[in-house]
């Protein structure tokens, strides 16, 4: 596991580590993929970027007033996100940035610590 460190505000979700098919977020281990919002982390039943749909992001869309940037950790490498998903989220004021899961974890932590309105949809590696 690769360790990540930093000091979030009270209650914020900082990703401590990733790998071994899961994540440690604010000290809690999650097996499999996760949705990480600034103050909540949930299991995400996506095992591959090809399973990504707007419906699979519905919890993040529901929290859209708290999110301006959505990082999508696509697994071991970057992938193309369908334009209909990008457009629907952009209409909610959310910009998508897709990249490998490792870079998405690191970017999420930096943006969170910068007090940005960020969330991450991360496929386990």
XYZ file of C-alpha atoms in Angstrom:
125
model
C 0.000 0.000 0.000
C 1.161 3.514 -0.762
C 0.725 5.846 2.213
C -0.747 9.310 1.852
C -0.612 11.903 4.650
C -2.112 15.292 5.515
C -4.382 17.070 7.985
C -8.004 17.490 6.896
C -10.613 19.540 8.723
C -12.605 17.655 11.358
C -14.922 15.115 9.734
C -13.382 15.316 6.269
C -12.478 12.138 4.410
C -8.741 11.890 3.712
C -7.536 8.904 1.736
C -4.759 7.354 3.818
C -3.765 4.547 1.445
C -4.832 2.521 -1.572
C -3.977 -0.809 -3.160
C -4.604 -4.462 -2.379
C -8.056 -4.049 -3.999
C -9.203 -1.390 -1.560
C -8.682 1.879 0.261
C -8.151 3.219 3.769
C -10.092 6.454 4.184
C -9.875 8.392 7.453
C -8.631 5.225 9.142
C -11.405 2.931 7.839
C -10.616 0.084 5.417
C -12.906 -0.304 2.376
C -12.601 -3.366 0.169
C -13.309 -2.648 -3.491
C -14.127 0.610 -5.206
C -15.392 3.680 -3.312
C -17.140 7.008 -3.668
C -15.310 9.551 -1.515
C -17.136 12.760 -0.735
C -15.708 15.456 1.526
C -17.525 14.127 4.605
C -18.568 10.601 3.646
C -17.147 7.496 1.966
C -19.292 4.700 0.552
C -18.627 1.407 -1.218
C -19.116 1.717 -4.987
C -20.131 -1.433 -6.902
C -17.939 -0.690 -9.922
C -15.056 -3.011 -10.714
C -14.112 -1.656 -14.138
C -14.354 1.736 -15.853
C -16.598 0.170 -18.528
C -19.292 -0.121 -15.827
C -19.358 3.646 -15.236
C -22.780 5.194 -15.846
C -24.499 8.360 -14.745
C -26.684 6.189 -12.524
C -23.596 4.761 -10.796
C -22.675 8.346 -9.849
C -26.173 9.251 -8.614
C -25.084 9.662 -4.968
C -22.466 12.184 -6.020
C -24.935 13.997 -8.255
C -27.355 14.225 -5.304
C -24.605 15.977 -3.322
C -23.760 18.276 -6.236
C -24.057 21.508 -4.226
C -21.047 20.305 -2.222
C -19.007 19.177 -5.245
C -17.356 21.185 -8.032
C -14.658 18.703 -9.082
C -15.141 14.965 -9.513
C -11.996 12.911 -9.876
C -12.553 9.532 -11.465
C -9.888 6.961 -10.654
C -10.143 4.667 -13.666
C -7.988 1.827 -12.314
C -4.438 1.280 -13.523
C -4.646 3.852 -16.329
C -6.695 6.762 -17.604
C -9.856 6.109 -19.630
C -12.303 8.095 -21.735
C -15.488 9.225 -19.946
C -18.576 9.296 -22.153
C -19.730 12.757 -23.221
C -23.286 12.237 -21.913
C -21.888 11.689 -18.405
C -19.622 14.738 -18.684
C -22.490 16.903 -19.966
C -24.966 15.800 -17.277
C -22.462 16.526 -14.511
C -21.373 19.811 -16.060
C -25.050 20.893 -15.995
C -24.930 20.297 -12.218
C -21.774 22.437 -11.947
C -19.405 19.460 -11.629
C -16.257 19.148 -13.741
C -14.847 15.643 -14.297
C -11.155 14.827 -14.356
C -10.365 11.183 -15.197
C -6.995 9.579 -14.454
C -5.501 6.432 -12.990
C -6.620 5.615 -9.451
C -3.250 6.422 -7.851
C -3.053 9.936 -9.306
C -6.746 10.478 -8.493
C -6.127 9.608 -4.817
C -3.196 12.000 -4.563
C -5.042 14.788 -6.400
C -8.152 14.329 -4.225
C -6.103 14.714 -1.036
C -4.343 17.841 -2.287
C -7.597 19.469 -3.413
C -9.353 18.500 -0.168
C -6.544 20.031 1.901
C -6.792 23.157 -0.279
C -10.457 23.318 0.865
C -11.792 22.735 -2.667
C -15.213 21.132 -3.256
C -13.921 17.792 -4.477
C -15.141 14.200 -4.581
C -13.668 11.020 -6.034
C -15.100 7.910 -7.654
C -12.259 5.407 -7.306
C -11.915 1.976 -8.882
C -9.877 -0.314 -6.653
C -6.424 -1.419 -7.808
